[in-house]
Short mmCIF file of C-alpha atoms in Angstrom, two decimals:
data_model
loop_
_atom_site.label_atom_id
_atom_site.label_comp_id
_atom_site.label_asym_id
_atom_site.label_seq_id
_atom_site.Cartn_x
_atom_site.Cartn_y
_atom_site.Cartn_z
CA MET N 8 -19.67 -41.81 -97.07
CA ASN N 9 -19.20 -37.73 -97.46
CA ASN N 10 -19.91 -35.87 -100.35
CA GLY N 11 -16.56 -35.15 -101.62
CA LYS N 12 -15.27 -32.99 -99.51
CA THR N 13 -12.19 -33.36 -97.12
CA VAL N 14 -13.17 -32.75 -93.88
CA VAL N 15 -11.28 -30.85 -91.44
CA LEU N 16 -12.80 -30.51 -87.36
CA ILE N 17 -10.93 -27.02 -85.11
CA ILE N 18 -10.96 -27.36 -82.34
CA GLU N 19 -10.15 -24.23 -80.42
CA ASP N 20 -11.78 -22.22 -77.87
CA SER N 21 -10.99 -18.17 -78.65
CA PRO N 22 -14.46 -17.60 -80.64
CA ILE N 23 -12.27 -15.00 -82.60
CA ILE N 24 -9.18 -17.75 -83.44
CA ARG N 25 -12.22 -20.27 -84.40
CA LEU N 26 -12.95 -18.12 -87.04
CA GLY N 27 -10.21 -17.37 -88.32
CA ALA N 28 -9.41 -21.06 -89.04
CA ILE N 29 -12.63 -22.40 -90.38
CA GLU N 30 -11.92 -19.87 -93.54
CA LEU N 31 -8.69 -21.08 -93.23
CA VAL N 32 -10.31 -24.28 -93.66
CA ARG N 33 -13.18 -23.35 -96.03
CA SER N 34 -10.45 -20.70 -98.54
CA ALA N 35 -7.57 -24.04 -98.66
CA GLY N 36 -11.78 -25.29 -100.20
CA TYR N 37 -12.40 -28.11 -97.14
CA GLU N 38 -15.20 -28.62 -95.00
CA ALA N 39 -15.20 -27.62 -91.44
CA LEU N 40 -16.52 -28.51 -88.17
CA GLU N 41 -15.61 -27.26 -85.25
CA ALA N 42 -15.57 -27.31 -81.59
CA ARG N 43 -14.96 -25.49 -78.23
CA ASN N 44 -13.33 -28.29 -76.49
CA ALA N 45 -12.43 -31.89 -76.79
CA ASP N 46 -15.53 -33.56 -75.30
CA GLU N 47 -17.36 -31.35 -78.26
CA ALA N 48 -14.58 -33.03 -80.30
CA ILE N 49 -14.77 -36.21 -79.52
CA ARG N 50 -18.82 -36.43 -79.84
CA LEU N 51 -18.49 -34.94 -83.35
CA LEU N 52 -15.86 -37.36 -84.56
CA GLU N 53 -18.37 -40.52 -82.90
CA SER N 54 -21.39 -38.62 -84.32
CA ARG N 55 -20.03 -38.85 -87.92
CA ALA N 56 -17.33 -41.32 -90.04
CA ASP N 57 -15.83 -38.45 -92.49
CA ILE N 58 -13.17 -36.43 -90.53
CA ASP N 59 -10.09 -36.79 -91.77
CA LEU N 60 -8.15 -34.39 -90.29
CA VAL N 61 -8.22 -32.20 -86.80
CA PHE N 62 -6.39 -29.08 -86.02
CA THR N 63 -6.22 -28.70 -82.35
CA ASP N 64 -5.21 -26.18 -79.69
CA VAL N 65 -3.27 -27.18 -76.33
CA GLN N 66 -5.08 -25.29 -74.14
CA MET N 67 -9.15 -25.42 -73.36
CA PRO N 68 -10.83 -26.03 -70.35
CA GLY N 69 -12.89 -28.74 -69.91
CA ASN N 70 -11.38 -32.70 -69.55
CA MET N 71 -8.99 -32.86 -72.08
CA ASP N 72 -6.42 -30.49 -73.13
CA GLY N 73 -5.34 -31.00 -77.03
CA ILE N 74 -2.64 -33.22 -76.29
CA ARG N 75 -3.96 -35.39 -74.83
CA LEU N 76 -6.64 -35.57 -76.82
CA SER N 77 -4.58 -36.01 -80.31
CA HIS N 78 -3.68 -39.74 -78.11
CA TYR N 79 -7.32 -40.24 -77.61
CA ILE N 80 -7.97 -39.94 -81.31
CA ARG N 81 -4.79 -41.84 -82.81
CA ASP N 82 -5.83 -44.70 -80.54
CA ARG N 83 -9.77 -44.42 -81.22
CA TRP N 84 -9.47 -42.91 -85.01
CA PRO N 85 -6.01 -43.59 -86.43
CA PRO N 86 -6.55 -42.55 -89.67
CA VAL N 87 -7.24 -39.20 -88.86
CA ARG N 88 -4.31 -37.00 -89.12
CA ILE N 89 -3.86 -34.23 -86.08
CA MET N 90 -2.43 -30.68 -86.15
CA LEU N 91 -1.76 -29.42 -82.74
CA ALA N 92 -0.91 -25.05 -82.68
CA SER N 93 -0.30 -23.33 -78.04
CA GLY N 94 0.97 -20.47 -77.63
CA MET N 95 3.03 -22.22 -75.78
CA ASN N 96 6.20 -22.39 -77.95
CA ILE N 97 8.18 -25.26 -76.23
CA LEU N 98 6.54 -28.25 -76.28
CA GLU N 99 8.05 -31.76 -76.38
CA GLU N 100 7.45 -33.08 -79.72
CA SER N 101 8.08 -35.92 -78.41
CA SER N 102 4.79 -36.15 -75.77
CA LEU N 103 2.28 -35.64 -78.87
CA PRO N 104 1.91 -38.41 -81.31
CA GLU N 105 3.55 -40.19 -84.06
CA GLY N 106 3.16 -38.39 -87.12
CA SER N 107 0.89 -35.37 -85.67
CA ARG N 108 2.45 -31.55 -87.04
CA PHE N 109 3.38 -28.89 -83.55
CA PHE N 110 2.79 -25.07 -84.53
CA ALA N 111 3.57 -22.42 -82.77
CA LYS N 112 0.82 -19.71 -81.74
CA PRO N 113 0.30 -17.39 -84.07
CA TYR N 114 0.30 -19.20 -86.54
CA SER N 115 0.79 -18.27 -90.83
CA ASP N 116 -2.64 -19.19 -92.73
CA HIS N 117 -0.87 -20.27 -95.13
CA ALA N 118 1.89 -22.82 -93.18
CA ILE N 119 -1.09 -24.03 -91.59
CA ALA N 120 -3.25 -24.76 -95.63
CA ASP N 121 0.47 -25.55 -97.04
CA MET N 122 1.29 -28.57 -94.24
CA MET N 123 -2.90 -29.77 -93.97
CA ALA N 124 -2.28 -30.62 -98.07
CA GLN N 125 0.76 -32.07 -97.20
CA MET N 126 -0.59 -34.61 -95.36
CA LEU N 127 -3.48 -34.83 -96.35
CA SER N 128 -1.79 -36.29 -99.39
CA GLU N 129 0.56 -38.02 -97.57
CA THR N 130 -1.69 -40.97 -96.18
CA THR N 131 -5.00 -40.73 -98.17
CA PRO N 132 -5.62 -43.27 -99.88
CA GLN N 133 -6.91 -42.90 -103.74
CA PRO N 134 -10.82 -41.96 -104.10
CA PRO N 135 -11.42 -44.22 -107.09
CA SER N 136 -13.70 -41.16 -108.85
CA GLN N 137 -10.57 -38.55 -108.80
CA PRO N 138 -10.24 -37.32 -112.07
CA GLY N 139 -6.28 -38.14 -113.76
CA MET G 1297 29.53 -33.43 -9.09
CA PRO G 1298 29.56 -37.30 -10.84
CA LYS G 1299 33.00 -38.16 -10.43
CA PRO G 1300 34.81 -38.05 -14.17
CA ALA G 1301 36.57 -41.21 -14.68
CA ILE G 1302 39.81 -39.19 -15.16
CA ALA G 1303 40.07 -35.22 -15.84
CA GLU G 1304 39.08 -32.74 -18.43
CA ALA G 1305 41.75 -29.96 -18.94
CA ALA G 1306 40.18 -27.24 -17.47
CA SER G 1307 40.32 -25.52 -21.30
CA THR G 1308 38.96 -28.22 -22.78
CA LEU G 1309 35.78 -26.99 -21.04
CA ALA G 1310 36.45 -23.53 -20.86
CA VAL G 1311 36.62 -24.13 -25.16
CA VAL G 1312 33.65 -25.40 -25.61
CA ALA G 1313 31.69 -23.58 -22.86
CA LEU G 1314 33.15 -20.81 -24.92
CA SER G 1315 32.15 -21.80 -28.60
CA ASN G 1316 29.79 -20.17 -30.56
CA GLU G 1317 28.62 -23.17 -32.56
CA PRO G 1318 26.39 -25.39 -30.18
CA LEU G 1319 28.78 -27.63 -28.64
CA LEU G 1320 28.33 -31.19 -26.57
CA PHE G 1321 31.36 -32.47 -24.55
CA LEU G 1322 29.95 -36.38 -24.16
CA SER G 1323 31.72 -38.90 -22.59
CA ALA G 1324 31.75 -42.40 -24.03
CA ASP G 1325 28.59 -43.62 -22.74
CA LEU G 1326 26.71 -40.28 -23.50
CA LYS G 1327 27.00 -38.05 -20.65
CA ILE G 1328 27.33 -34.37 -21.03
CA ILE G 1329 30.70 -33.57 -19.45
CA ALA G 1330 30.23 -29.76 -20.96
CA ALA G 1331 27.84 -28.05 -23.12
CA SER G 1332 28.47 -24.74 -24.64
CA THR G 1333 26.73 -21.13 -23.39
CA SER G 1334 25.63 -21.10 -27.52
CA PHE G 1335 23.70 -25.30 -26.70
CA CYS G 1336 21.88 -24.01 -24.07
CA ARG G 1337 20.78 -20.84 -25.31
CA ALA G 1338 19.44 -22.67 -28.24
CA PHE G 1339 17.71 -24.94 -27.33
CA ASP G 1340 16.52 -23.36 -24.07
CA ILE G 1341 18.44 -25.74 -21.16
CA ASP G 1342 19.48 -24.82 -17.82
CA PRO G 1343 23.00 -24.92 -18.08
CA LEU G 1344 23.13 -25.86 -14.12
CA THR G 1345 21.43 -28.96 -15.04
CA ILE G 1346 23.85 -30.59 -17.04
CA ALA G 1347 26.48 -31.91 -15.83
CA GLY G 1348 27.05 -35.69 -15.69
CA LYS G 1349 23.48 -35.74 -17.43
CA HIS G 1350 23.20 -38.08 -19.98
CA LEU G 1351 22.20 -36.80 -23.41
CA GLY G 1352 18.09 -38.14 -23.68
CA ALA G 1353 18.17 -36.64 -19.96
CA LEU G 1354 18.57 -33.35 -21.35
CA GLY G 1355 15.86 -30.79 -21.25
CA GLY G 1356 12.87 -32.45 -21.37
CA GLY G 1357 14.15 -35.53 -22.94
CA GLU G 1358 13.75 -34.47 -26.52
CA TRP G 1359 17.54 -35.37 -27.09
CA ALA G 1360 16.23 -38.82 -25.93
CA MET G 1361 16.73 -39.58 -29.92
CA PRO G 1362 17.11 -43.51 -30.41
CA ARG G 1363 19.27 -43.02 -33.68
CA LEU G 1364 21.48 -39.89 -32.81
CA ALA G 1365 21.46 -42.55 -29.25
CA SER G 1366 23.11 -45.38 -31.72
CA LEU G 1367 25.01 -43.27 -34.11
CA LEU G 1368 26.20 -42.08 -31.32
CA ASN G 1369 27.72 -45.26 -29.35
CA ALA G 1370 28.63 -46.65 -32.85
CA THR G 1371 30.81 -42.97 -33.69
CA ALA G 1372 32.26 -43.83 -29.99
CA SER G 1373 33.53 -47.13 -30.91
CA GLY G 1374 35.48 -46.21 -34.45
CA SER G 1375 32.63 -47.87 -36.51
CA ALA G 1376 30.82 -44.44 -37.72
CA LEU G 1377 31.84 -40.94 -37.96
CA VAL G 1378 28.83 -39.00 -37.73
CA GLU G 1379 29.42 -36.02 -41.20
CA ALA G 1380 26.00 -33.40 -41.59
CA TYR G 1381 23.29 -35.50 -40.14
CA GLU G 1382 20.18 -34.29 -40.22
CA ILE G 1383 17.48 -34.14 -37.03
CA ASP G 1384 14.76 -33.38 -35.94
CA LEU G 1385 14.11 -32.35 -32.83
CA LYS G 1386 11.17 -31.85 -31.30
CA ARG G 1387 9.85 -30.43 -28.16
CA PRO G 1388 5.88 -30.16 -26.55
CA ASN G 1389 4.07 -26.43 -28.37
CA GLN G 1390 7.58 -25.30 -30.19
CA LYS G 1391 8.22 -25.73 -33.72
CA THR G 1392 10.43 -28.57 -35.17
CA ARG G 1393 13.88 -27.62 -35.57
CA LEU G 1394 15.64 -29.40 -38.19
CA LEU G 1395 19.35 -29.46 -37.05
CA VAL G 1396 22.43 -30.19 -38.32
CA VAL G 1397 25.01 -33.38 -36.31
CA ASN G 1398 28.62 -33.09 -36.63
CA ALA G 1399 30.23 -35.89 -33.97
CA GLN G 1400 34.03 -36.04 -33.76
CA ILE G 1401 35.49 -39.10 -32.21
CA LEU G 1402 38.48 -37.34 -29.24
CA ALA G 1403 40.50 -40.35 -28.22
CA ASP G 1404 44.20 -39.95 -26.31
CA GLY G 1405 44.31 -43.92 -26.51
CA GLN G 1406 43.60 -45.08 -23.81
CA ILE G 1407 40.12 -46.59 -24.37
CA ASP G 1408 37.97 -45.28 -20.59
CA ASN G 1409 39.18 -42.06 -21.83
CA ILE G 1410 37.15 -41.66 -24.88
CA ARG G 1411 35.27 -38.46 -25.55
CA LEU G 1412 32.98 -37.15 -28.67
CA LEU G 1413 32.49 -33.49 -29.92
CA LEU G 1414 29.23 -32.96 -30.88
CA ALA G 1415 28.42 -29.34 -33.19
CA ILE G 1416 24.90 -29.30 -34.09
CA THR G 1417 23.30 -26.36 -36.30
CA ASP G 1418 19.83 -25.21 -36.14
CA VAL G 1419 19.11 -25.08 -40.02
CA THR G 1420 15.51 -24.86 -39.40
CA GLU G 1421 15.51 -21.28 -41.06
CA ALA G 1422 18.26 -21.37 -43.80
CA ARG G 1423 16.14 -24.41 -44.96
CA ALA G 1424 12.79 -22.82 -44.87
CA GLU G 1425 14.56 -19.73 -46.67
CA ALA G 1426 16.07 -21.71 -49.22
CA ARG G 1427 13.05 -23.68 -50.06
CA HIS G 1428 10.93 -20.31 -50.66
CA LYS G 1429 13.52 -18.97 -52.64
CA ASP G 1430 13.48 -21.95 -54.94
CA ASP G 1431 9.21 -21.46 -55.25
CA LEU G 1432 10.15 -17.82 -56.37
CA VAL G 1433 12.14 -18.97 -59.04
CA ARG G 1434 9.43 -21.67 -60.32
CA GLU G 1435 6.91 -19.24 -59.69
CA LYS G 1436 8.33 -16.65 -61.16
CA ALA G 1437 8.98 -19.31 -64.43
CA ILE G 1438 5.34 -20.52 -64.44
CA LEU G 1439 4.37 -16.49 -64.26
CA LEU G 1440 6.50 -15.33 -67.26
CA GLN G 1441 5.45 -18.29 -69.41
CA GLU G 1442 1.89 -18.29 -68.76
CA VAL G 1443 2.44 -14.29 -69.85
CA GLN G 1444 4.26 -15.29 -73.75
CA HIS G 1445 1.78 -17.66 -73.45
CA ARG G 1446 -1.02 -14.89 -73.26
CA VAL G 1447 0.33 -12.87 -75.80
CA ALA G 1448 1.16 -15.23 -78.38
CA ASN G 1449 -2.66 -15.52 -78.39
CA SER G 1450 -3.27 -12.13 -78.03
CA LEU G 1451 -1.35 -12.26 -81.79
CA GLN G 1452 -3.10 -14.95 -82.97
CA ILE G 1453 -6.26 -13.39 -82.43
CA ILE G 1454 -5.28 -9.99 -84.38
CA ALA G 1455 -3.58 -12.07 -86.86
CA SER G 1456 -6.98 -13.78 -87.23
CA VAL G 1457 -9.08 -11.10 -87.04
CA LEU G 1458 -6.01 -9.60 -89.70
CA MET G 1459 -6.76 -12.62 -92.24
CA GLN G 1460 -10.22 -12.60 -92.15
CA SER G 1461 -10.22 -8.31 -93.26
CA ALA G 1462 -8.45 -9.19 -95.86
CA ARG G 1463 -10.31 -12.04 -96.99
CA ARG G 1464 -13.64 -10.15 -96.69
CA VAL G 1465 -12.99 -6.88 -98.21
CA GLN G 1466 -13.22 -5.34 -101.55
CA SER G 1467 -10.49 -3.24 -103.02
CA ASP G 1468 -7.00 -4.58 -103.53
CA GLU G 1469 -5.46 -2.00 -101.96
CA ALA G 1470 -7.37 -2.47 -98.29
CA ARG G 1471 -6.18 -6.35 -99.08
CA GLY G 1472 -2.63 -4.98 -98.90
CA HIS G 1473 -2.03 -3.21 -95.94
CA LEU G 1474 -4.32 -5.89 -94.33
CA HIS G 1475 -1.78 -8.10 -95.69
CA ASN G 1476 1.30 -6.23 -94.54
CA ALA G 1477 0.13 -5.71 -91.38
CA HIS G 1478 -0.38 -9.30 -90.74
CA HIS G 1479 3.48 -9.75 -91.66
CA ARG G 1480 4.06 -7.26 -89.26
CA VAL G 1481 2.18 -9.35 -86.81
CA MET G 1482 4.29 -11.87 -87.89
CA SER G 1483 7.24 -10.64 -87.40
CA ILE G 1484 6.44 -9.30 -84.00
CA ALA G 1485 5.93 -12.40 -83.00
CA ALA G 1486 9.27 -13.72 -84.53
CA VAL G 1487 11.11 -11.37 -82.60
CA GLN G 1488 8.96 -12.07 -79.24
CA LYS G 1489 9.53 -15.84 -79.23
CA GLN G 1490 13.43 -14.92 -80.14
CA LEU G 1491 13.12 -12.79 -76.63
CA ALA G 1492 11.54 -15.15 -74.66
CA ALA G 1493 14.21 -17.85 -75.23
CA SER G 1494 16.83 -15.52 -74.64
CA GLU G 1495 18.88 -15.67 -71.89
CA GLY G 1496 20.96 -13.05 -70.05
CA GLY G 1497 18.88 -9.92 -72.42
CA THR G 1498 20.86 -10.69 -75.26
CA VAL G 1499 20.17 -12.65 -78.95
CA ALA G 1500 22.24 -14.09 -81.31
CA LEU G 1501 21.54 -12.85 -84.49
CA ARG G 1502 21.99 -15.93 -87.28
CA ALA G 1503 19.20 -18.46 -85.53
CA TYR G 1504 16.78 -15.34 -85.06
CA LEU G 1505 17.04 -13.30 -88.33
CA GLN G 1506 16.44 -17.10 -89.55
CA GLN G 1507 13.13 -17.35 -87.75
CA LEU G 1508 12.13 -14.35 -88.99
CA CYS G 1509 12.56 -15.03 -92.51
CA ASP G 1510 11.50 -18.46 -92.08
CA SER G 1511 8.70 -17.14 -90.56
CA LEU G 1512 7.44 -14.13 -93.39
CA GLY G 1513 8.05 -16.46 -96.61
CA ALA G 1514 6.23 -19.15 -95.02
CA SER G 1515 3.00 -15.84 -94.88
CA MET G 1516 4.60 -14.11 -97.98
CA ILE G 1517 5.63 -16.40 -100.19
CA ALA G 1518 3.48 -18.00 -102.58
CA ASP G 1519 5.08 -20.48 -105.12
CA LYS G 1520 8.47 -20.69 -102.67
CA ASP G 1521 10.30 -22.04 -105.72
CA ARG G 1522 9.57 -18.93 -107.45
CA LEU G 1523 10.88 -16.73 -104.70
CA CYS G 1524 13.58 -17.65 -101.63
CA ILE G 1525 15.14 -15.29 -98.41
CA THR G 1526 18.68 -16.28 -97.75
CA VAL G 1527 20.53 -15.31 -94.33
CA ALA G 1528 24.37 -15.24 -93.63
CA VAL G 1529 24.82 -14.01 -90.65
CA ASP G 1530 28.31 -13.74 -88.11
CA ASP G 1531 27.74 -15.22 -84.74
CA SER G 1532 27.00 -11.73 -83.43
CA VAL G 1533 24.96 -11.70 -80.54
CA VAL G 1534 23.39 -7.97 -79.96
CA GLU G 1535 21.42 -6.56 -76.53
CA ALA G 1536 17.71 -7.24 -77.09
CA ASP G 1537 16.90 -4.43 -77.35
CA VAL G 1538 18.92 -4.40 -80.62
CA SER G 1539 18.00 -7.15 -82.12
CA VAL G 1540 14.47 -6.22 -81.74
CA SER G 1541 15.37 -3.11 -84.28
CA LEU G 1542 17.05 -5.03 -86.37
CA GLY G 1543 14.20 -7.95 -86.91
CA LEU G 1544 12.05 -4.76 -88.16
CA ILE G 1545 14.56 -3.24 -90.02
CA VAL G 1546 15.12 -6.84 -91.71
CA THR G 1547 11.10 -6.92 -92.06
CA GLU G 1548 10.50 -3.79 -93.20
CA LEU G 1549 12.91 -4.68 -96.43
CA VAL G 1550 12.40 -7.99 -96.62
CA ILE G 1551 8.45 -7.58 -97.26
CA ASN G 1552 9.84 -4.61 -99.19
CA ALA G 1553 11.43 -6.15 -102.15
CA LEU G 1554 8.53 -9.02 -101.38
CA LYS G 1555 6.55 -6.48 -103.52
CA HIS G 1556 8.75 -4.62 -105.75
CA ALA G 1557 11.30 -6.26 -106.68
CA PHE G 1558 10.35 -9.43 -108.53
CA PRO G 1559 7.11 -8.06 -110.72
CA ASP G 1560 7.36 -10.43 -113.15
CA GLN G 1561 10.92 -12.23 -113.25
CA PRO G 1562 10.51 -16.44 -113.01
CA SER G 1563 12.97 -16.06 -110.04
CA GLY G 1564 14.43 -14.45 -107.81
CA THR G 1565 16.44 -14.36 -104.16
CA ILE G 1566 16.22 -12.04 -101.36
CA THR G 1567 19.99 -12.03 -99.15
CA ILE G 1568 20.56 -10.79 -95.38
CA ASP G 1569 23.67 -10.51 -94.45
CA TYR G 1570 24.65 -8.94 -91.22
CA HIS G 1571 28.84 -9.03 -90.05
CA SER G 1572 30.41 -6.77 -86.55
CA ASP G 1573 33.48 -5.83 -86.14
CA GLY G 1574 34.03 -4.83 -82.77
CA SER G 1575 30.88 -2.35 -81.83
CA ASP G 1576 30.70 -1.77 -85.90
CA TRP G 1577 28.13 -3.78 -87.90
CA THR G 1578 26.85 -4.21 -91.00
CA LEU G 1579 23.38 -5.05 -92.14
CA SER G 1580 22.62 -5.42 -95.69
CA VAL G 1581 19.51 -6.89 -97.20
CA ARG G 1582 19.85 -7.40 -101.56
CA ASP G 1583 17.30 -7.98 -103.82
CA ASP G 1584 18.23 -9.55 -107.50
CA GLY G 1585 14.87 -8.64 -109.08
CA ILE G 1586 14.41 -5.33 -111.21
CA GLY G 1587 16.57 -2.67 -109.65
CA LEU G 1588 15.14 0.51 -108.38
CA PRO G 1589 12.76 2.68 -110.50
CA THR G 1590 13.60 6.36 -111.04
CA GLY G 1591 12.77 9.40 -113.20
CA ARG G 1592 9.01 9.24 -112.72
CA ASP G 1593 8.35 5.72 -111.71
CA ALA G 1594 10.11 6.83 -108.45
CA PRO G 1595 7.41 5.46 -105.84
CA LYS G 1596 7.75 7.77 -103.65
CA ALA G 1597 8.94 6.95 -100.17
CA GLY G 1598 5.94 4.67 -97.71
CA LEU G 1599 5.81 3.47 -94.42
CA GLY G 1600 7.83 0.20 -94.70
CA THR G 1601 10.91 3.43 -95.05
CA GLY G 1602 9.72 5.51 -92.45
CA ILE G 1603 10.29 2.89 -90.21
CA VAL G 1604 13.22 1.90 -91.43
CA GLU G 1605 14.85 5.53 -91.40
CA ALA G 1606 13.49 6.27 -87.97
CA LEU G 1607 14.91 2.54 -86.58
CA ALA G 1608 18.40 2.82 -88.49
CA LYS G 1609 19.09 6.14 -86.81
CA ASN G 1610 17.82 4.91 -83.42
CA LEU G 1611 20.42 2.70 -83.74
CA LEU G 1612 22.54 5.00 -84.94
CA ALA G 1613 23.51 3.86 -88.48
CA GLU G 1614 23.67 5.31 -92.12
CA ILE G 1615 21.70 3.87 -94.94
CA GLU G 1616 22.40 3.13 -98.00
CA VAL G 1617 20.43 1.92 -100.94
CA SER G 1618 22.41 1.18 -104.01
CA ASP G 1619 22.52 0.02 -107.07
CA ALA G 1620 22.58 -4.14 -107.20
CA ALA G 1621 22.68 -5.12 -110.45
CA PRO G 1622 21.08 -6.95 -110.78
CA GLY G 1623 18.87 -5.67 -108.27
CA THR G 1624 18.72 -2.78 -105.33
CA SER G 1625 20.97 -3.51 -102.31
CA VAL G 1626 19.86 -1.63 -98.42
CA THR G 1627 22.79 -1.48 -96.28
CA ILE G 1628 22.88 -0.21 -92.10
CA ARG G 1629 25.60 1.00 -91.47
CA HIS G 1630 26.48 1.55 -88.26
CA ARG G 1631 30.61 2.82 -87.11
CA ALA G 1632 31.51 3.31 -83.54
CA ASP G 1633 33.49 6.13 -84.11
CA THR G 1634 31.44 8.22 -86.13
CA GLY G 1635 30.89 11.42 -84.83
CA ARG G 1636 27.87 11.49 -83.41
CA ASP G 1637 28.72 9.05 -81.58
CA ALA G 1638 30.63 10.47 -79.11
CA ASP G 1639 27.47 12.48 -78.06
CA LEU G 1640 26.60 9.36 -76.07
CA ALA G 1641 27.90 7.19 -73.25
CA PRO G 1642 29.76 4.07 -73.95
CA ALA G 1643 27.67 0.83 -73.19
CA ALA G 1644 30.66 -0.92 -71.70
#
C-alpha cells in the first residue's frame, strides 16, 4: 500500500507555517503531504489510501474550516488520526471529533512531534514486517 | 363638553395635567377625562381636542390598538393589571415609537366611578442606545479576538522561521542562538496568551508561571524523565506589566539553567518559587545541578544575564546569586521599604 513510511497530511494556508510543519514532520521521520485548504485535503484523501494522520489549521479560506474538515474526515476515514492547531486558544474541546488533539498557536515543534508519535503508536495496528 | 357621570376633583385633574410623565386619565369605557400636557407634547395631540374623546379616536386614530384596548378593559374590570406593557405606536410618516405602558385602576368602591390612570414612557431612544452599546461591546470582543488570533499566527510564523533556520545552519553555536530565540518567542507567546485571558489587567501568577514553564519544558527538554521544572507559587495576583517582566525573568533563568546546570547529570530539577507578603515579594529560580563555575571557568555574563538585570531593576528588585548546594539559586527580591522606593509614588 505504501513504502512503509507513515504519511502525515498537513493542511495550512500560510506558506511559511506550512513549510515549517513539513520540515517538522520530515525530521520526525514521516512522509509529509501538503494542502492549502480543505478541498485540496479531501482530494488527497480520496486519491490515496495511505494517510495516517492529518494536522490541520482551523481558520482557512474555502468551504470548510479545520473543525468541519476534521469531522468530515472522522466520518469518512475513521482510522485517520486528527490534530488541529489554531491561533484561537479558546476552543471548545467538545466541538472537535473524539480522539482528536488541539494545539494553540504558536505550537512547539517538539510538542507536535511528541503528540504525533504518541497518536500514531496508540491505535496503529502493528505491521507484521516491523522488526522486533 | 360631554357630561361626565361624576365630576372629577379639580386637584386630580391638575395633577394629571401637570405631570412630567405622559399621563392619560380615562373613564372605564376608555374615554379621556384628562391628559397631561407632556402627553400631548410627546405624541403630537392637540390638547383642545381630547376631552371626552375615546382613546381610539385620539390624534389620527393611532391609539386604536385592539390589544391595548382589551388590556385596559380587563384592567377596568379588575381582571388584569397592565404593568410595563410594551406597545408600538405607529403613525404615518413617522418612525414607530416603542412605548412602555403602565395602567392603574382608581376605584373608590362605586362601580360607576372607575377611573384608569395610564402612564406612557417612550423608550425608543433608550432601547436603541442600549442595543448600540451591546453591539459595541460585542464588536470590541470580536476585534480583540481577531487581534489575538493574528498575534498568535504571527508568532507561529516567527517560530516556524526560527526552527527552519536552526535546522539548516551548520554551526552549533548559531543553531544554539536560533533555538534560544525560538524559546523566547514561545515564552512571549505564553505570556501573551495569559494576558489575553486575564481580566481587569491583572494576572494570577501560579497558573501563569506554570503555563510558561510547561511551554519552556515542551520546547527545551528532550528527555522528560531526566529533567523537570516544578513551580511553587502562592496566590499572588499582579499587574499585567509586572507579570510580563516576571515571566521574562523566569524564561531567561530557566533557559540558562537548562543549558548550563546539568551537562552530564542523570537527572535534575529546576524549581521556581514565588511568594509575596503585602508589596514585598521574592522570586527564586533554583537548580540542583553542578553549581556555579568559579575562577577561570566562570562564564562571562551573557545576554540572558543582561535581560534579567534590566528587568529586575525595572521592578525595583535586587538580584542575589547563591550556591544552593547542590546547584545554583538566583533570587529576585523586592522590598517595599527599600530606599529606592521612596523616590516613587506609591502605586495605590
